Phi, psi and omega in degrees: 000134178292147180252145176243137180272134174241140174250121184236134177256128177225161178289164186300323179297319178293318178298316179298315180298318179298315179297315181296315180295318179297314179299316180298331180267357179071036180222166177287162177297320178302311181296320179300312179296317178301317178295320178300316180295316178300316178298316182295316180290330176289326181291331181300311179297318180295317179297320179298314181297318178298317180294319179296318179295319178296318178300312181297322180294317181295324185252018181304315182293325178295315179296317180299317179294316182295319184264005171045064175069030175108341177275110185298138177284155177290125179284145176289139180293147175285162179304128179090001179239152174266184184299334181275001177082013178259156180292137176297141179094343177258132179224000000 
């Protein structure tokens, strides 16, 4: 995989911490930062899935009631749409 160079300015304390953590893990600062970014971007997807599952769990009874045992309820049309989901004025 091709590498791209990034130049990042951080305060001395952050730079020191990055060097110490990288050294403790036996890797370069570049590799350490790369791993942090990979972990962070992977967590976003995981966090979203967890939040969605939590939402569904919290509102499970509402969904069950709304959809009456699997038969979907008729959705209310959005502003500018008729019941068939088409724009008013278009036929």
